[in-house]
PDB file of C-alpha atoms in Angstrom:
ATOM      1  CA  MET V  27       0.215  -0.201  -0.192  1.00  0.00           C
ATOM      2  CA  THR V  28       1.494   3.188  -1.096  1.00  0.00           C
ATOM      3  CA  ALA V  29       1.076   6.268   2.105  1.00  0.00           C
ATOM      4  CA  LEU V  30       2.003   8.984  -0.503  1.00  0.00           C
ATOM      5  CA  ARG V  31      -0.784  11.313   1.235  1.00  0.00           C
ATOM      6  CA  LYS V  32       0.546  10.209   4.511  1.00  0.00           C
ATOM      7  CA  ALA V  33       4.865  10.792   3.530  1.00  0.00           C
ATOM      8  CA  ARG V  34       3.777  13.991   1.979  1.00  0.00           C
ATOM      9  CA  PHE V  35       3.205  16.513   4.724  1.00  0.00           C
ATOM     10  CA  THR V  36       6.936  15.175   6.044  1.00  0.00           C
ATOM     11  CA  PRO V  37       8.880  18.401   6.853  1.00  0.00           C
ATOM     12  CA  GLU V  38      12.071  16.386   5.223  1.00  0.00           C
ATOM     13  CA  ASN V  39       9.766  14.996   2.218  1.00  0.00           C
ATOM     14  CA  ARG V  40       7.537  18.883   1.531  1.00  0.00           C
ATOM     15  CA  ALA V  41       9.945  20.344  -1.325  1.00  0.00           C
ATOM     16  CA  LYS V  42      10.336  16.872  -2.869  1.00  0.00           C
ATOM     17  CA  ALA V  43       6.123  16.699  -2.651  1.00  0.00           C
ATOM     18  CA  GLU V  44       5.762  20.082  -4.503  1.00  0.00           C
ATOM     19  CA  ALA V  45       7.730  19.678  -7.544  1.00  0.00           C
ATOM     20  CA  SER V  46       5.896  16.254  -7.906  1.00  0.00           C
ATOM     21  CA  LEU V  47       3.162  17.580  -9.429  1.00  0.00           C
ATOM     22  CA  LEU V  48       0.869  15.462  -7.260  1.00  0.00           C
ATOM     23  CA  ASP V  49      -1.898  17.732  -6.100  1.00  0.00           C
ATOM     24  CA  GLY V  50      -4.470  17.211  -4.986  1.00  0.00           C
ATOM     25  CA  ASP V  51      -6.135  15.239  -2.166  1.00  0.00           C
ATOM     26  CA  ALA V  52      -6.365  11.420  -1.487  1.00  0.00           C
ATOM     27  CA  VAL V  53      -3.913  11.183  -4.868  1.00  0.00           C
ATOM     28  CA  GLU V  54      -3.499   6.878  -4.837  1.00  0.00           C
ATOM     29  CA  MET V  55      -4.935   6.458  -1.633  1.00  0.00           C
ATOM     30  CA  PHE V  56      -4.119   3.609  -1.151  1.00  0.00           C
ATOM     31  CA  SER V  57      -3.234   1.809  -3.825  1.00  0.00           C
ATOM     32  CA  SER V  58      -1.613  -2.402  -4.070  1.00  0.00           C
ATOM     33  CA  GLY V  59      -1.271  -5.814  -5.986  1.00  0.00           C
ATOM     34  CA  SER V  60       0.926  -5.962  -7.901  1.00  0.00           C
ATOM     35  CA  ALA V  61       1.968  -1.869  -9.830  1.00  0.00           C
ATOM     36  CA  PRO V  62      -0.352   0.690  -8.894  1.00  0.00           C
ATOM     37  CA  VAL V  63       1.793   3.219 -10.521  1.00  0.00           C
ATOM     38  CA  ALA V  64       0.528   6.982 -11.880  1.00  0.00           C
ATOM     39  CA  SER V  65       3.842   7.916 -13.674  1.00  0.00           C
ATOM     40  CA  GLY V  66       2.845  10.816 -15.533  1.00  0.00           C
ATOM     41  CA  GLU V  67       3.416  14.321 -15.474  1.00  0.00           C
ATOM     42  CA  LEU V  68       0.455  15.541 -13.902  1.00  0.00           C
ATOM     43  CA  LEU V  69      -2.020  14.399 -10.983  1.00  0.00           C
ATOM     44  CA  THR V  70      -4.861  16.864 -10.089  1.00  0.00           C
ATOM     45  CA  GLY V  71      -7.775  16.495  -8.285  1.00  0.00           C
ATOM     46  CA  ASP V  72      -9.668  14.426  -5.495  1.00  0.00           C
ATOM     47  CA  VAL V  73      -9.511  10.609  -5.026  1.00  0.00           C
ATOM     48  CA  THR V  74      -7.287  10.962  -8.019  1.00  0.00           C
ATOM     49  CA  GLY V  75      -6.355   6.251  -7.782  1.00  0.00           C
ATOM     50  CA  LEU V  76      -8.151   5.377  -4.677  1.00  0.00           C
ATOM     51  CA  PHE V  77      -8.148   1.924  -3.722  1.00  0.00           C
ATOM     52  CA  SER V  78      -6.412   0.789  -6.880  1.00  0.00           C
ATOM     53  CA  SER V  79      -5.805  -2.717  -6.808  1.00  0.00           C
ATOM     54  CA  GLY V  80      -4.779  -5.975  -9.148  1.00  0.00           C
ATOM     55  CA  SER V  81      -2.130  -6.149 -11.141  1.00  0.00           C
ATOM     56  CA  ALA V  82      -1.325  -2.860 -12.342  1.00  0.00           C
ATOM     57  CA  PRO V  83      -3.707  -0.080 -11.998  1.00  0.00           C
ATOM     58  CA  ALA V  84      -2.030   2.421 -13.705  1.00  0.00           C
ATOM     59  CA  ALA V  85      -2.421   6.461 -15.100  1.00  0.00           C
ATOM     60  CA  SER V  86       1.098   7.438 -17.206  1.00  0.00           C
ATOM     61  CA  ALA V  87      -0.181  10.922 -17.827  1.00  0.00           C
ATOM     62  CA  ALA V  88      -2.430  13.750 -17.073  1.00  0.00           C
ATOM     63  CA  LEU V  89      -5.357  13.272 -14.756  1.00  0.00           C
ATOM     64  CA  MET V  90      -7.716  15.566 -13.461  1.00  0.00           C
ATOM     65  CA  GLY V  91     -10.984  15.660 -11.376  1.00  0.00           C
ATOM     66  CA  ASP V  92     -12.484  13.901  -9.286  1.00  0.00           C
ATOM     67  CA  ALA V  93     -12.490  10.032  -8.157  1.00  0.00           C
ATOM     68  CA  VAL V  94     -10.131   9.648 -11.415  1.00  0.00           C
ATOM     69  CA  GLU V  95     -10.127   5.843 -11.845  1.00  0.00           C
ATOM     70  CA  MET V  96     -11.891   5.487  -7.965  1.00  0.00           C
ATOM     71  CA  PHE V  97     -11.974   1.562  -7.174  1.00  0.00           C
ATOM     72  CA  SER V  98     -10.364   0.209 -10.127  1.00  0.00           C
ATOM     73  CA  SER V  99      -9.344  -3.797 -10.054  1.00  0.00           C
ATOM     74  CA  GLY V 100      -8.590  -6.932 -12.044  1.00  0.00           C
ATOM     75  CA  SER V 101      -5.703  -7.105 -14.445  1.00  0.00           C
ATOM     76  CA  ALA V 102      -4.748  -4.166 -15.763  1.00  0.00           C
ATOM     77  CA  PRO V 103      -7.004  -1.711 -14.629  1.00  0.00           C
ATOM     78  CA  THR V 104      -5.167   1.480 -16.912  1.00  0.00           C
ATOM     79  CA  ALA V 105      -4.779   4.658 -18.323  1.00  0.00           C
ATOM     80  CA  THR V 106      -2.366   6.027 -20.642  1.00  0.00           C
ATOM     81  CA  ALA V 107      -2.803   9.651 -22.230  1.00  0.00           C
ATOM     82  CA  SER V 108      -5.857  12.887 -20.612  1.00  0.00           C
ATOM     83  CA  ILE V 109      -8.460  11.917 -18.219  1.00  0.00           C
ATOM     84  CA  ALA V 110     -11.125  14.666 -17.588  1.00  0.00           C
ATOM     85  CA  GLY V 111     -13.603  14.911 -15.561  1.00  0.00           C
ATOM     86  CA  ASP V 112     -15.359  13.143 -12.698  1.00  0.00           C
ATOM     87  CA  ALA V 113     -15.889   9.823 -11.962  1.00  0.00           C
ATOM     88  CA  VAL V 114     -13.828   8.881 -14.798  1.00  0.00           C
ATOM     89  CA  GLU V 115     -12.916   4.797 -14.735  1.00  0.00           C
ATOM     90  CA  MET V 116     -14.523   4.429 -11.426  1.00  0.00           C
ATOM     91  CA  PHE V 117     -15.056   0.958 -10.089  1.00  0.00           C
ATOM     92  CA  SER V 118     -13.543   0.038 -13.469  1.00  0.00           C
ATOM     93  CA  SER V 119     -12.929  -3.919 -12.858  1.00  0.00           C
ATOM     94  CA  GLY V 120     -12.449  -7.535 -14.550  1.00  0.00           C
ATOM     95  CA  SER V 121      -9.972  -9.126 -17.289  1.00  0.00           C
ATOM     96  CA  ALA V 122      -8.339  -5.080 -18.767  1.00  0.00           C
ATOM     97  CA  PRO V 123     -10.907  -1.874 -18.316  1.00  0.00           C
ATOM     98  CA  THR V 124      -8.600   0.644 -20.549  1.00  0.00           C
ATOM     99  CA  ALA V 125      -9.401   3.757 -22.048  1.00  0.00           C
ATOM    100  CA  THR V 126      -5.891   4.655 -23.847  1.00  0.00           C
ATOM    101  CA  ALA V 127      -6.463   8.739 -24.709  1.00  0.00           C
ATOM    102  CA  SER V 128      -8.330  11.677 -24.105  1.00  0.00           C
ATOM    103  CA  ILE V 129     -10.891  10.514 -22.285  1.00  0.00           C
ATOM    104  CA  GLU V 130     -13.686  14.150 -21.150  1.00  0.00           C
ATOM    105  CA  GLY V 131     -16.967  14.045 -19.405  1.00  0.00           C
ATOM    106  CA  ASP V 132     -18.653  12.527 -16.014  1.00  0.00           C
ATOM    107  CA  ALA V 133     -18.834   8.474 -15.417  1.00  0.00           C
ATOM    108  CA  VAL V 134     -16.857   7.979 -18.163  1.00  0.00           C
ATOM    109  CA  GLU V 135     -16.751   4.121 -18.409  1.00  0.00           C
ATOM    110  CA  MET V 136     -18.077   3.831 -14.881  1.00  0.00           C
ATOM    111  CA  PHE V 137     -18.904   0.031 -13.004  1.00  0.00           C
ATOM    112  CA  SER V 138     -16.806  -1.865 -16.695  1.00  0.00           C
ATOM    113  CA  SER V 139     -16.910  -5.034 -15.941  1.00  0.00           C
ATOM    114  CA  GLY V 140     -15.990  -8.700 -17.903  1.00  0.00           C
ATOM    115  CA  SER V 141     -13.134  -9.366 -20.259  1.00  0.00           C
ATOM    116  CA  ALA V 142     -12.285  -5.757 -22.309  1.00  0.00           C
ATOM    117  CA  PRO V 143     -14.024  -3.293 -21.706  1.00  0.00           C
ATOM    118  CA  SER V 144     -12.413  -0.663 -23.989  1.00  0.00           C
ATOM    119  CA  ALA V 145     -12.451   2.760 -25.683  1.00  0.00           C
ATOM    120  CA  THR V 146      -9.546   3.775 -27.566  1.00  0.00           C
ATOM    121  CA  ALA V 147     -10.169   7.032 -29.256  1.00  0.00           C
ATOM    122  CA  SER V 148     -11.647  10.210 -27.534  1.00  0.00           C
ATOM    123  CA  ILE V 149     -14.490  10.305 -25.490  1.00  0.00           C
ATOM    124  CA  ALA V 150     -16.865  12.727 -24.182  1.00  0.00           C
ATOM    125  CA  GLY V 151     -19.699  13.686 -22.693  1.00  0.00           C
ATOM    126  CA  ASP V 152     -21.821  11.490 -19.449  1.00  0.00           C
ATOM    127  CA  ALA V 153     -21.878   8.570 -18.889  1.00  0.00           C
ATOM    128  CA  VAL V 154     -20.623   7.461 -21.818  1.00  0.00           C
ATOM    129  CA  GLU V 155     -20.001   3.262 -21.300  1.00  0.00           C
ATOM    130  CA  MET V 156     -21.758   3.387 -18.054  1.00  0.00           C
ATOM    131  CA  PHE V 157     -21.974  -0.219 -16.873  1.00  0.00           C
ATOM    132  CA  SER V 158     -20.287  -1.700 -19.874  1.00  0.00           C
ATOM    133  CA  SER V 159     -19.509  -5.673 -18.934  1.00  0.00           C
ATOM    134  CA  GLY V 160     -19.084  -8.664 -21.404  1.00  0.00           C
ATOM    135  CA  SER V 161     -16.712 -10.518 -23.348  1.00  0.00           C
ATOM    136  CA  ALA V 162     -15.642  -7.383 -24.820  1.00  0.00           C
ATOM    137  CA  PRO V 163     -17.742  -4.457 -24.659  1.00  0.00           C
ATOM    138  CA  THR V 164     -15.740  -1.724 -27.148  1.00  0.00           C
ATOM    139  CA  ALA V 165     -15.576   1.946 -28.621  1.00  0.00           C
ATOM    140  CA  THR V 166     -12.709   2.409 -31.032  1.00  0.00           C
ATOM    141  CA  ALA V 167     -13.141   6.128 -32.244  1.00  0.00           C
ATOM    142  CA  SER V 168     -14.304   9.252 -31.384  1.00  0.00           C
ATOM    143  CA  ILE V 169     -17.350   8.949 -28.995  1.00  0.00           C
ATOM    144  CA  ALA V 170     -19.651  11.979 -28.257  1.00  0.00           C
ATOM    145  CA  GLY V 171     -22.830  12.352 -26.142  1.00  0.00           C
ATOM    146  CA  ASP V 172     -25.530  11.404 -23.068  1.00  0.00           C
ATOM    147  CA  ALA V 173     -25.409   7.796 -21.956  1.00  0.00           C
ATOM    148  CA  VAL V 174     -23.251   6.646 -24.812  1.00  0.00           C
ATOM    149  CA  GLU V 175     -23.064   2.647 -25.180  1.00  0.00           C
ATOM    150  CA  MET V 176     -24.500   2.361 -21.509  1.00  0.00           C
ATOM    151  CA  PHE V 177     -25.565  -0.492 -20.340  1.00  0.00           C
ATOM    152  CA  SER V 178     -23.633  -2.445 -23.070  1.00  0.00           C
ATOM    153  CA  SER V 179     -23.210  -6.631 -22.115  1.00  0.00           C
ATOM    154  CA  GLY V 180     -22.731  -9.477 -24.442  1.00  0.00           C
ATOM    155  CA  SER V 181     -19.585 -11.082 -26.380  1.00  0.00           C
ATOM    156  CA  ALA V 182     -19.101  -8.718 -28.443  1.00  0.00           C
ATOM    157  CA  PRO V 183     -20.795  -5.588 -28.780  1.00  0.00           C
ATOM    158  CA  ALA V 184     -18.734  -2.312 -30.573  1.00  0.00           C
ATOM    159  CA  LYS V 185     -19.544   0.498 -32.622  1.00  0.00           C
ATOM    160  CA  SER V 186     -15.976   0.908 -34.203  1.00  0.00           C
ATOM    161  CA  GLU V 187     -16.609   4.405 -36.399  1.00  0.00           C
ATOM    162  CA  GLN V 188     -17.585   7.794 -34.438  1.00  0.00           C
ATOM    163  CA  ILE V 189     -21.195   7.708 -32.110  1.00  0.00           C
ATOM    164  CA  GLU V 190     -22.266  11.365 -31.351  1.00  0.00           C
ATOM    165  CA  GLY V 191     -25.663  11.499 -29.524  1.00  0.00           C
ATOM    166  CA  ASP V 192     -27.898  11.081 -26.383  1.00  0.00           C
ATOM    167  CA  ALA V 193     -28.562   7.071 -25.504  1.00  0.00           C
ATOM    168  CA  THR V 194     -26.720   6.083 -28.349  1.00  0.00           C
ATOM    169  CA  HIS V 195     -26.263   1.938 -29.070  1.00  0.00           C
ATOM    170  CA  MET V 196     -27.930   2.133 -25.626  1.00  0.00           C
ATOM    171  CA  PHE V 197     -29.099  -1.537 -23.999  1.00  0.00           C
ATOM    172  CA  SER V 198     -26.717  -3.055 -26.577  1.00  0.00           C
ATOM    173  CA  SER V 199     -26.541  -6.576 -25.717  1.00  0.00           C
ATOM    174  CA  GLY V 200     -25.829 -10.294 -27.358  1.00  0.00           C
ATOM    175  CA  SER V 201     -22.942 -11.632 -29.735  1.00  0.00           C
TER     176      SER V 201
END
């Protein structure tokens, strides 16, 4: 378990902490597992990486907002680029819930689970890929709007082109 928050306020570590660009409350608090790491340039916001666990929960670039990667668990919940907004990848679990590009908005990939719920390009809007589950619910291009791919489940509900609008691809299921 990391004790980053506790070590940050000791007198000998104050200068080190201020230079590390870790800002906000509870940054990587209670991280555990094989390699929970935030190795990027800037961590900002409340409860960033809180309760991360599993094999390798990681965020490797700028993280901004509340509850970013909160309660991530499983094999490799990871976000590898700019993340902004509330509850980004909150409650992600399973084999490899991942987002590999810019993520913006509220509840992006919230409650993702299963084998590989994934978004690999720009995501913007409220509740994008919320409650995704199953073998491989995935979106591989630009996603914008409210409740995009909400409640996706099944073997491989996938959308590989641009998705725009409210409640697009909502309640998708099947093989």
